[in-house]
Amino acid sequence: MSTATRGRHAARAESPTATTASGALGAVAVRPVTPIRVLLSEWVKFRSLRSTWLTLTAAVIAMIGIGSLISFATNNRWDRMPAQQIAHFEPIGRSLAGVNLAQLAIAVLGVLLISGEYATGMIRSTLAATPTRLPVLWAKTTLYAVATFVVMLAASFVAFLSGQHFLTTHGTTLSAPGAWRAIVAVAGYLTLVGILAVALGFIIRSTAGGIATLVGLLLVAPGLGELLPTDWQDKILPYLPSNAGESMYAVTQPTGMLSPTGGLITLLVWAAVALTTAAFLLKRRDA
């Protein structure tokens, strides 16, 4: 058989395969990457993780349980409390005291949502499906912020009602000055902590490192700040995340604390700086 004849036979043999492949490729509908589609894909991952619901449940239990326990204990020992402590008693803050433990659960989950993908390698698939990368950061941050605010707003509302119930005659009502602001501000503070945690997850990409950094910022730094000279404390301590958050929901503002608006602005700056850094590193680094 001549070379030309063999070439014609080979062409006829390959043409059905090529046609089939062409037809198969033509049947595939390629949809563009949009913020909504990225958000929906992140929602599927968010709700399918067992750690999501376990950690959010832990935050709710801490918020309601600790506030109720402290309120119950306060009411039981009211007759034995020093006069000075009674004079400075503030019932709204007692019922919302669970925020101190709830913030740790929210922070841990925020870091885990990101560092878990880096640990399993799933982040490579996520970024391959979204080559511009930044929509992934915005989708994860938005999703976690909305979920945290909704869940913790409900938890802080129930914690307030439960705490006032256990305080009995020493409690107050929702019509008290600052009550609604405190309830909403607690949810807002925990939401901003969650945003900060997500950003640190992208920046550090390690569960242990991210959690350690957040614990240092929220719990360790305020304690260490107390060791600084007094004139330094006034310039540094009010601007730490946990202290700024406390100024958001505190009904009475102690000397040296920021105003509620000042605390909100400070936390927004912390979150903005963290997200900007995360966006920069996400674009520059390999997955």
PDB file of C-alpha atoms in Angstrom:
ATOM      1  CA  MET A   1       0.000   0.000   0.000  1.00  0.00           C
ATOM      2  CA  SER A   2       1.378   3.410  -0.941  1.00  0.00           C
ATOM      3  CA  THR A   3       2.026   6.155   1.550  1.00  0.00           C
ATOM      4  CA  ALA A   4      -0.834   8.267   0.152  1.00  0.00           C
ATOM      5  CA  THR A   5      -3.282   5.347   0.440  1.00  0.00           C
ATOM      6  CA  ARG A   6      -2.278   4.708   4.048  1.00  0.00           C
ATOM      7  CA  GLY A   7      -2.765   8.424   4.781  1.00  0.00           C
ATOM      8  CA  ARG A   8      -6.307   8.388   3.367  1.00  0.00           C
ATOM      9  CA  HIS A   9      -7.219   5.307   5.429  1.00  0.00           C
ATOM     10  CA  ALA A  10      -5.761   6.952   8.587  1.00  0.00           C
ATOM     11  CA  ALA A  11      -7.716  10.153   7.946  1.00  0.00           C
ATOM     12  CA  ARG A  12     -10.970   8.203   7.555  1.00  0.00           C
ATOM     13  CA  ALA A  13     -10.219   6.267  10.757  1.00  0.00           C
ATOM     14  CA  GLU A  14      -9.515   9.441  12.778  1.00  0.00           C
ATOM     15  CA  SER A  15     -12.329  11.593  11.470  1.00  0.00           C
ATOM     16  CA  PRO A  16     -15.172   9.925  13.486  1.00  0.00           C
ATOM     17  CA  THR A  17     -13.159  10.327  16.670  1.00  0.00           C
ATOM     18  CA  ALA A  18     -12.503  13.959  15.921  1.00  0.00           C
ATOM     19  CA  THR A  19     -16.129  14.555  15.089  1.00  0.00           C
ATOM     20  CA  THR A  20     -17.215  12.836  18.293  1.00  0.00           C
ATOM     21  CA  ALA A  21     -14.813  14.867  20.379  1.00  0.00           C
ATOM     22  CA  SER A  22     -15.918  18.031  18.656  1.00  0.00           C
ATOM     23  CA  GLY A  23     -19.527  17.164  19.285  1.00  0.00           C
ATOM     24  CA  ALA A  24     -18.806  16.342  22.928  1.00  0.00           C
ATOM     25  CA  LEU A  25     -17.022  19.631  23.412  1.00  0.00           C
ATOM     26  CA  GLY A  26     -19.805  21.497  21.741  1.00  0.00           C
ATOM     27  CA  ALA A  27     -22.330  20.002  24.166  1.00  0.00           C
ATOM     28  CA  VAL A  28     -20.514  21.311  27.227  1.00  0.00           C
ATOM     29  CA  ALA A  29     -22.038  24.550  28.521  1.00  0.00           C
ATOM     30  CA  VAL A  30     -19.315  26.721  30.014  1.00  0.00           C
ATOM     31  CA  ARG A  31     -20.773  29.282  32.388  1.00  0.00           C
ATOM     32  CA  PRO A  32     -18.879  32.410  33.352  1.00  0.00           C
ATOM     33  CA  VAL A  33     -17.607  32.854  36.900  1.00  0.00           C
ATOM     34  CA  THR A  34     -19.816  35.395  38.667  1.00  0.00           C
ATOM     35  CA  PRO A  35     -19.864  36.604  42.295  1.00  0.00           C
ATOM     36  CA  ILE A  36     -23.239  34.909  42.839  1.00  0.00           C
ATOM     37  CA  ARG A  37     -21.983  31.540  41.571  1.00  0.00           C
ATOM     38  CA  VAL A  38     -18.861  31.808  43.714  1.00  0.00           C
ATOM     39  CA  LEU A  39     -21.026  32.673  46.728  1.00  0.00           C
ATOM     40  CA  LEU A  40     -23.326  29.704  46.092  1.00  0.00           C
ATOM     41  CA  SER A  41     -20.390  27.308  45.778  1.00  0.00           C
ATOM     42  CA  GLU A  42     -18.941  28.612  49.036  1.00  0.00           C
ATOM     43  CA  TRP A  43     -22.341  28.203  50.696  1.00  0.00           C
ATOM     44  CA  VAL A  44     -22.369  24.519  49.720  1.00  0.00           C
ATOM     45  CA  LYS A  45     -18.974  24.042  51.368  1.00  0.00           C
ATOM     46  CA  PHE A  46     -19.948  26.120  54.394  1.00  0.00           C
ATOM     47  CA  ARG A  47     -23.133  24.217  55.212  1.00  0.00           C
ATOM     48  CA  SER A  48     -21.665  20.784  54.463  1.00  0.00           C
ATOM     49  CA  LEU A  49     -18.900  21.102  57.073  1.00  0.00           C
ATOM     50  CA  ARG A  50     -19.756  19.515  60.412  1.00  0.00           C
ATOM     51  CA  SER A  51     -17.391  21.892  62.191  1.00  0.00           C
ATOM     52  CA  THR A  52     -19.497  24.843  61.013  1.00  0.00           C
ATOM     53  CA  TRP A  53     -22.592  23.815  62.912  1.00  0.00           C
ATOM     54  CA  LEU A  54     -20.719  22.430  65.923  1.00  0.00           C
ATOM     55  CA  THR A  55     -18.725  25.621  66.407  1.00  0.00           C
ATOM     56  CA  LEU A  56     -21.667  27.952  65.840  1.00  0.00           C
ATOM     57  CA  THR A  57     -23.679  25.878  68.314  1.00  0.00           C
ATOM     58  CA  ALA A  58     -20.845  26.187  70.827  1.00  0.00           C
ATOM     59  CA  ALA A  59     -20.850  29.972  70.355  1.00  0.00           C
ATOM     60  CA  VAL A  60     -24.618  30.132  70.934  1.00  0.00           C
ATOM     61  CA  ILE A  61     -24.414  27.921  74.036  1.00  0.00           C
ATOM     62  CA  ALA A  62     -21.566  30.026  75.424  1.00  0.00           C
ATOM     63  CA  MET A  63     -23.440  33.250  74.754  1.00  0.00           C
ATOM     64  CA  ILE A  64     -26.677  32.140  76.395  1.00  0.00           C
ATOM     65  CA  GLY A  65     -25.336  29.713  78.996  1.00  0.00           C
ATOM     66  CA  ILE A  66     -22.652  31.893  80.544  1.00  0.00           C
ATOM     67  CA  GLY A  67     -24.874  34.963  80.639  1.00  0.00           C
ATOM     68  CA  SER A  68     -27.643  32.975  82.327  1.00  0.00           C
ATOM     69  CA  LEU A  69     -25.242  31.348  84.799  1.00  0.00           C
ATOM     70  CA  ILE A  70     -23.651  34.656  85.818  1.00  0.00           C
ATOM     71  CA  SER A  71     -27.059  36.299  86.166  1.00  0.00           C
ATOM     72  CA  PHE A  72     -28.347  33.415  88.301  1.00  0.00           C
ATOM     73  CA  ALA A  73     -25.264  33.507  90.542  1.00  0.00           C
ATOM     74  CA  THR A  74     -25.496  37.287  90.905  1.00  0.00           C
ATOM     75  CA  ASN A  75     -29.104  37.112  92.009  1.00  0.00           C
ATOM     76  CA  ASN A  76     -28.352  34.328  94.503  1.00  0.00           C
ATOM     77  CA  ARG A  77     -25.550  36.213  96.242  1.00  0.00           C
ATOM     78  CA  TRP A  78     -27.065  39.678  95.970  1.00  0.00           C
ATOM     79  CA  ASP A  79     -27.473  40.019  99.745  1.00  0.00           C
ATOM     80  CA  ARG A  80     -23.798  39.186 100.247  1.00  0.00           C
ATOM     81  CA  MET A  81     -22.400  41.496  97.578  1.00  0.00           C
ATOM     82  CA  PRO A  82     -20.309  44.518  98.731  1.00  0.00           C
ATOM     83  CA  ALA A  83     -22.096  47.863  98.588  1.00  0.00           C
ATOM     84  CA  GLN A  84     -19.598  49.230  96.070  1.00  0.00           C
ATOM     85  CA  GLN A  85     -20.229  46.318  93.713  1.00  0.00           C
ATOM     86  CA  ILE A  86     -23.974  46.823  93.974  1.00  0.00           C
ATOM     87  CA  ALA A  87     -23.563  50.528  93.262  1.00  0.00           C
ATOM     88  CA  HIS A  88     -21.756  49.734  89.995  1.00  0.00           C
ATOM     89  CA  PHE A  89     -24.026  46.823  89.067  1.00  0.00           C
ATOM     90  CA  GLU A  90     -25.154  46.856  85.428  1.00  0.00           C
ATOM     91  CA  PRO A  91     -27.702  44.149  84.488  1.00  0.00           C
ATOM     92  CA  ILE A  92     -27.372  44.349  80.693  1.00  0.00           C
ATOM     93  CA  GLY A  93     -23.664  43.575  80.728  1.00  0.00           C
ATOM     94  CA  ARG A  94     -24.180  40.645  83.110  1.00  0.00           C
ATOM     95  CA  SER A  95     -26.616  38.934  80.764  1.00  0.00           C
ATOM     96  CA  LEU A  96     -24.295  39.417  77.754  1.00  0.00           C
ATOM     97  CA  ALA A  97     -21.087  38.273  79.497  1.00  0.00           C
ATOM     98  CA  GLY A  98     -20.986  35.155  77.319  1.00  0.00           C
ATOM     99  CA  VAL A  99     -19.530  37.251  74.501  1.00  0.00           C
ATOM    100  CA  ASN A 100     -16.053  36.698  75.985  1.00  0.00           C
ATOM    101  CA  LEU A 101     -16.178  32.953  75.269  1.00  0.00           C
ATOM    102  CA  ALA A 102     -18.352  33.170  72.147  1.00  0.00           C
ATOM    103  CA  GLN A 103     -15.695  35.294  70.440  1.00  0.00           C
ATOM    104  CA  LEU A 104     -13.220  32.417  70.675  1.00  0.00           C
ATOM    105  CA  ALA A 105     -15.619  29.992  68.969  1.00  0.00           C
ATOM    106  CA  ILE A 106     -16.322  32.519  66.207  1.00  0.00           C
ATOM    107  CA  ALA A 107     -12.605  33.204  65.744  1.00  0.00           C
ATOM    108  CA  VAL A 108     -11.684  29.503  65.597  1.00  0.00           C
ATOM    109  CA  LEU A 109     -14.350  28.758  62.986  1.00  0.00           C
ATOM    110  CA  GLY A 110     -13.323  31.715  60.840  1.00  0.00           C
ATOM    111  CA  VAL A 111      -9.734  30.491  60.719  1.00  0.00           C
ATOM    112  CA  LEU A 112     -10.767  26.862  60.132  1.00  0.00           C
ATOM    113  CA  LEU A 113     -12.911  27.748  57.116  1.00  0.00           C
ATOM    114  CA  ILE A 114      -9.773  28.906  55.301  1.00  0.00           C
ATOM    115  CA  SER A 115      -6.890  26.958  56.817  1.00  0.00           C
ATOM    116  CA  GLY A 116      -8.847  23.708  56.423  1.00  0.00           C
ATOM    117  CA  GLU A 117      -8.889  24.166  52.640  1.00  0.00           C
ATOM    118  CA  TYR A 118      -5.170  24.858  52.583  1.00  0.00           C
ATOM    119  CA  ALA A 119      -4.505  21.778  54.728  1.00  0.00           C
ATOM    120  CA  THR A 120      -6.502  19.433  52.454  1.00  0.00           C
ATOM    121  CA  GLY A 121      -5.381  21.046  49.200  1.00  0.00           C
ATOM    122  CA  MET A 122      -8.958  21.898  48.214  1.00  0.00           C
ATOM    123  CA  ILE A 123      -7.935  25.532  47.896  1.00  0.00           C
ATOM    124  CA  ARG A 124      -6.180  24.631  44.614  1.00  0.00           C
ATOM    125  CA  SER A 125      -9.451  23.491  43.078  1.00  0.00           C
ATOM    126  CA  THR A 126     -11.237  26.528  44.463  1.00  0.00           C
ATOM    127  CA  LEU A 127      -8.732  28.961  42.971  1.00  0.00           C
ATOM    128  CA  ALA A 128      -8.530  27.014  39.688  1.00  0.00           C
ATOM    129  CA  ALA A 129     -12.289  27.438  39.297  1.00  0.00           C
ATOM    130  CA  THR A 130     -11.958  31.142  40.141  1.00  0.00           C
ATOM    131  CA  PRO A 131      -8.703  32.299  38.512  1.00  0.00           C
ATOM    132  CA  THR A 132      -9.092  35.933  39.580  1.00  0.00           C
ATOM    133  CA  ARG A 133      -9.011  34.658  43.213  1.00  0.00           C
ATOM    134  CA  LEU A 134     -10.397  37.742  44.945  1.00  0.00           C
ATOM    135  CA  PRO A 135     -14.070  36.695  44.480  1.00  0.00           C
ATOM    136  CA  VAL A 136     -13.241  33.704  46.702  1.00  0.00           C
ATOM    137  CA  LEU A 137     -12.068  36.017  49.494  1.00  0.00           C
ATOM    138  CA  TRP A 138     -15.122  38.271  49.194  1.00  0.00           C
ATOM    139  CA  ALA A 139     -17.540  35.327  49.008  1.00  0.00           C
ATOM    140  CA  LYS A 140     -16.114  33.541  52.054  1.00  0.00           C
ATOM    141  CA  THR A 141     -15.974  36.765  54.059  1.00  0.00           C
ATOM    142  CA  THR A 142     -19.511  37.842  53.138  1.00  0.00           C
ATOM    143  CA  LEU A 143     -20.980  34.420  53.809  1.00  0.00           C
ATOM    144  CA  TYR A 144     -19.356  34.047  57.208  1.00  0.00           C
ATOM    145  CA  ALA A 145     -20.146  37.627  58.217  1.00  0.00           C
ATOM    146  CA  VAL A 146     -23.850  37.242  57.407  1.00  0.00           C
ATOM    147  CA  ALA A 147     -24.111  33.839  59.102  1.00  0.00           C
ATOM    148  CA  THR A 148     -22.320  35.085  62.216  1.00  0.00           C
ATOM    149  CA  PHE A 149     -24.396  38.251  62.529  1.00  0.00           C
ATOM    150  CA  VAL A 150     -27.735  36.453  62.136  1.00  0.00           C
ATOM    151  CA  VAL A 151     -26.897  33.609  64.532  1.00  0.00           C
ATOM    152  CA  MET A 152     -25.250  35.760  67.184  1.00  0.00           C
ATOM    153  CA  LEU A 153     -27.928  38.464  67.045  1.00  0.00           C
ATOM    154  CA  ALA A 154     -30.494  35.801  67.917  1.00  0.00           C
ATOM    155  CA  ALA A 155     -28.172  34.378  70.598  1.00  0.00           C
ATOM    156  CA  SER A 156     -27.499  37.754  72.224  1.00  0.00           C
ATOM    157  CA  PHE A 157     -31.222  38.553  72.224  1.00  0.00           C
ATOM    158  CA  VAL A 158     -32.044  35.258  73.967  1.00  0.00           C
ATOM    159  CA  ALA A 159     -29.094  35.744  76.346  1.00  0.00           C
ATOM    160  CA  PHE A 160     -30.437  39.146  77.355  1.00  0.00           C
ATOM    161  CA  LEU A 161     -33.945  37.829  78.024  1.00  0.00           C
ATOM    162  CA  SER A 162     -32.634  34.772  79.869  1.00  0.00           C
ATOM    163  CA  GLY A 163     -30.229  36.814  81.965  1.00  0.00           C
ATOM    164  CA  GLN A 164     -32.887  39.303  82.997  1.00  0.00           C
ATOM    165  CA  HIS A 165     -35.176  36.432  83.925  1.00  0.00           C
ATOM    166  CA  PHE A 166     -32.574  34.982  86.303  1.00  0.00           C
ATOM    167  CA  LEU A 167     -31.797  38.408  87.760  1.00  0.00           C
ATOM    168  CA  THR A 168     -35.496  38.689  88.701  1.00  0.00           C
ATOM    169  CA  THR A 169     -36.077  42.000  90.505  1.00  0.00           C
ATOM    170  CA  HIS A 170     -32.506  43.148  89.851  1.00  0.00           C
ATOM    171  CA  GLY A 171     -32.875  42.879  86.091  1.00  0.00           C
ATOM    172  CA  THR A 172     -34.202  45.270  83.478  1.00  0.00           C
ATOM    173  CA  THR A 173     -36.176  45.239  80.225  1.00  0.00           C
ATOM    174  CA  LEU A 174     -35.621  45.818  76.523  1.00  0.00           C
ATOM    175  CA  SER A 175     -36.876  49.376  76.960  1.00  0.00           C
ATOM    176  CA  ALA A 176     -33.916  50.229  79.213  1.00  0.00           C
ATOM    177  CA  PRO A 177     -31.467  52.784  77.780  1.00  0.00           C
ATOM    178  CA  GLY A 178     -28.732  51.033  75.816  1.00  0.00           C
ATOM    179  CA  ALA A 179     -30.350  47.579  75.852  1.00  0.00           C
ATOM    180  CA  TRP A 180     -31.008  47.258  72.127  1.00  0.00           C
ATOM    181  CA  ARG A 181     -27.690  48.887  71.258  1.00  0.00           C
ATOM    182  CA  ALA A 182     -25.835  46.381  73.428  1.00  0.00           C
ATOM    183  CA  ILE A 183     -27.637  43.397  71.878  1.00  0.00           C
ATOM    184  CA  VAL A 184     -26.969  44.509  68.296  1.00  0.00           C
ATOM    185  CA  ALA A 185     -23.420  45.667  69.090  1.00  0.00           C
ATOM    186  CA  VAL A 186     -22.488  42.265  70.541  1.00  0.00           C
ATOM    187  CA  ALA A 187     -23.560  40.620  67.274  1.00  0.00           C
ATOM    188  CA  GLY A 188     -21.688  43.297  65.311  1.00  0.00           C
ATOM    189  CA  TYR A 189     -18.526  42.828  67.350  1.00  0.00           C
ATOM    190  CA  LEU A 190     -18.568  39.046  66.884  1.00  0.00           C
ATOM    191  CA  THR A 191     -19.160  39.525  63.148  1.00  0.00           C
ATOM    192  CA  LEU A 192     -16.086  41.741  62.864  1.00  0.00           C
ATOM    193  CA  VAL A 193     -14.076  39.185  64.854  1.00  0.00           C
ATOM    194  CA  GLY A 194     -15.220  36.582  62.325  1.00  0.00           C
ATOM    195  CA  ILE A 195     -14.110  38.770  59.402  1.00  0.00           C
ATOM    196  CA  LEU A 196     -10.739  39.287  61.070  1.00  0.00           C
ATOM    197  CA  ALA A 197     -10.439  35.516  61.535  1.00  0.00           C
ATOM    198  CA  VAL A 198     -11.199  34.772  57.869  1.00  0.00           C
ATOM    199  CA  ALA A 199      -8.605  37.326  56.774  1.00  0.00           C
ATOM    200  CA  LEU A 200      -5.981  35.835  59.103  1.00  0.00           C
ATOM    201  CA  GLY A 201      -6.789  32.400  57.705  1.00  0.00           C
ATOM    202  CA  PHE A 202      -5.776  33.615  54.250  1.00  0.00           C
ATOM    203  CA  ILE A 203      -2.748  35.485  55.582  1.00  0.00           C
ATOM    204  CA  ILE A 204      -1.275  32.757  57.808  1.00  0.00           C
ATOM    205  CA  ARG A 205      -2.819  29.657  56.106  1.00  0.00           C
ATOM    206  CA  SER A 206      -2.271  27.614  59.271  1.00  0.00           C
ATOM    207  CA  THR A 207      -4.935  26.620  61.782  1.00  0.00           C
ATOM    208  CA  ALA A 208      -2.600  26.700  64.776  1.00  0.00           C
ATOM    209  CA  GLY A 209      -0.938  29.945  63.684  1.00  0.00           C
ATOM    210  CA  GLY A 210      -4.201  31.714  62.907  1.00  0.00           C
ATOM    211  CA  ILE A 211      -5.861  30.721  66.178  1.00  0.00           C
ATOM    212  CA  ALA A 212      -2.756  31.614  68.190  1.00  0.00           C
ATOM    213  CA  THR A 213      -2.622  35.044  66.552  1.00  0.00           C
ATOM    214  CA  LEU A 214      -6.274  35.746  67.293  1.00  0.00           C
ATOM    215  CA  VAL A 215      -6.022  34.553  70.890  1.00  0.00           C
ATOM    216  CA  GLY A 216      -3.016  36.824  71.283  1.00  0.00           C
ATOM    217  CA  LEU A 217      -4.896  39.818  69.882  1.00  0.00           C
ATOM    218  CA  LEU A 218      -8.164  39.233  71.734  1.00  0.00           C
ATOM    219  CA  LEU A 219      -7.000  37.909  75.116  1.00  0.00           C
ATOM    220  CA  VAL A 220      -3.245  38.119  75.645  1.00  0.00           C
ATOM    221  CA  ALA A 221      -2.493  41.606  74.314  1.00  0.00           C
ATOM    222  CA  PRO A 222      -4.927  43.421  76.673  1.00  0.00           C
ATOM    223  CA  GLY A 223      -3.344  41.674  79.666  1.00  0.00           C
ATOM    224  CA  LEU A 224       0.188  42.475  78.566  1.00  0.00           C
ATOM    225  CA  GLY A 225      -0.865  46.049  77.877  1.00  0.00           C
ATOM    226  CA  GLU A 226      -1.642  46.471  81.562  1.00  0.00           C
ATOM    227  CA  LEU A 227       2.104  46.149  82.221  1.00  0.00           C
ATOM    228  CA  LEU A 228       2.930  49.150  80.072  1.00  0.00           C
ATOM    229  CA  PRO A 229       3.473  52.625  81.536  1.00  0.00           C
ATOM    230  CA  THR A 230       0.198  54.441  82.208  1.00  0.00           C
ATOM    231  CA  ASP A 231       0.666  57.024  79.476  1.00  0.00           C
ATOM    232  CA  TRP A 232       1.267  54.223  76.957  1.00  0.00           C
ATOM    233  CA  GLN A 233      -1.816  52.313  78.104  1.00  0.00           C
ATOM    234  CA  ASP A 234      -4.100  55.233  77.267  1.00  0.00           C
ATOM    235  CA  LYS A 235      -2.699  55.356  73.730  1.00  0.00           C
ATOM    236  CA  ILE A 236      -2.680  51.617  72.993  1.00  0.00           C
ATOM    237  CA  LEU A 237      -5.202  49.624  75.041  1.00  0.00           C
ATOM    238  CA  PRO A 238      -8.439  51.278  73.811  1.00  0.00           C
ATOM    239  CA  TYR A 239      -7.514  50.423  70.216  1.00  0.00           C
ATOM    240  CA  LEU A 240      -6.989  46.695  70.711  1.00  0.00           C
ATOM    241  CA  PRO A 241      -9.785  44.645  69.062  1.00  0.00           C
ATOM    242  CA  SER A 242     -11.377  43.245  72.229  1.00  0.00           C
ATOM    243  CA  ASN A 243     -11.283  46.584  74.072  1.00  0.00           C
ATOM    244  CA  ALA A 244     -12.697  48.419  71.057  1.00  0.00           C
ATOM    245  CA  GLY A 245     -15.428  45.777  70.860  1.00  0.00           C
ATOM    246  CA  GLU A 246     -16.271  46.193  74.538  1.00  0.00           C
ATOM    247  CA  SER A 247     -16.700  49.914  74.017  1.00  0.00           C
ATOM    248  CA  MET A 248     -19.265  49.117  71.305  1.00  0.00           C
ATOM    249  CA  TYR A 249     -21.636  47.178  73.550  1.00  0.00           C
ATOM    250  CA  ALA A 250     -20.841  48.554  77.039  1.00  0.00           C
ATOM    251  CA  VAL A 251     -23.772  50.463  78.516  1.00  0.00           C
ATOM    252  CA  THR A 252     -21.550  52.524  80.821  1.00  0.00           C
ATOM    253  CA  GLN A 253     -18.265  53.760  79.352  1.00  0.00           C
ATOM    254  CA  PRO A 254     -15.361  53.541  81.856  1.00  0.00           C
ATOM    255  CA  THR A 255     -12.664  56.203  81.767  1.00  0.00           C
ATOM    256  CA  GLY A 256     -10.214  55.641  78.939  1.00  0.00           C
ATOM    257  CA  MET A 257     -12.550  53.615  76.736  1.00  0.00           C
ATOM    258  CA  LEU A 258     -13.577  54.722  73.274  1.00  0.00           C
ATOM    259  CA  SER A 259     -17.113  55.795  72.490  1.00  0.00           C
ATOM    260  CA  PRO A 260     -19.368  53.158  70.865  1.00  0.00           C
ATOM    261  CA  THR A 261     -18.848  54.828  67.480  1.00  0.00           C
ATOM    262  CA  GLY A 262     -15.101  55.071  68.074  1.00  0.00           C
ATOM    263  CA  GLY A 263     -14.949  51.381  68.942  1.00  0.00           C
ATOM    264  CA  LEU A 264     -16.862  50.465  65.790  1.00  0.00           C
ATOM    265  CA  ILE A 265     -14.563  52.557  63.595  1.00  0.00           C
ATOM    266  CA  THR A 266     -11.488  51.025  65.228  1.00  0.00           C
ATOM    267  CA  LEU A 267     -12.693  47.485  64.587  1.00  0.00           C
ATOM    268  CA  LEU A 268     -13.632  48.350  61.010  1.00  0.00           C
ATOM    269  CA  VAL A 269     -10.081  49.585  60.475  1.00  0.00           C
ATOM    270  CA  TRP A 270      -8.674  46.338  61.910  1.00  0.00           C
ATOM    271  CA  ALA A 271     -10.906  44.292  59.585  1.00  0.00           C
ATOM    272  CA  ALA A 272     -10.128  46.480  56.545  1.00  0.00           C
ATOM    273  CA  VAL A 273      -6.363  46.232  57.067  1.00  0.00           C
ATOM    274  CA  ALA A 274      -6.567  42.461  57.539  1.00  0.00           C
ATOM    275  CA  LEU A 275      -8.718  41.990  54.426  1.00  0.00           C
ATOM    276  CA  THR A 276      -6.465  44.234  52.333  1.00  0.00           C
ATOM    277  CA  THR A 277      -3.419  42.234  53.412  1.00  0.00           C
ATOM    278  CA  ALA A 278      -5.229  38.961  52.706  1.00  0.00           C
ATOM    279  CA  ALA A 279      -6.253  40.159  49.227  1.00  0.00           C
ATOM    280  CA  PHE A 280      -2.698  41.232  48.407  1.00  0.00           C
ATOM    281  CA  LEU A 281      -1.161  37.934  49.540  1.00  0.00           C
ATOM    282  CA  LEU A 282      -3.868  35.844  47.866  1.00  0.00           C
ATOM    283  CA  LYS A 283      -3.025  37.442  44.509  1.00  0.00           C
ATOM    284  CA  ARG A 284       0.767  37.186  44.968  1.00  0.00           C
ATOM    285  CA  ARG A 285       1.297  33.772  46.554  1.00  0.00           C
ATOM    286  CA  ASP A 286       0.907  30.280  45.111  1.00  0.00           C
ATOM    287  CA  ALA A 287      -1.873  28.107  46.466  1.00  0.00           C
TER     288      ALA A 287
END
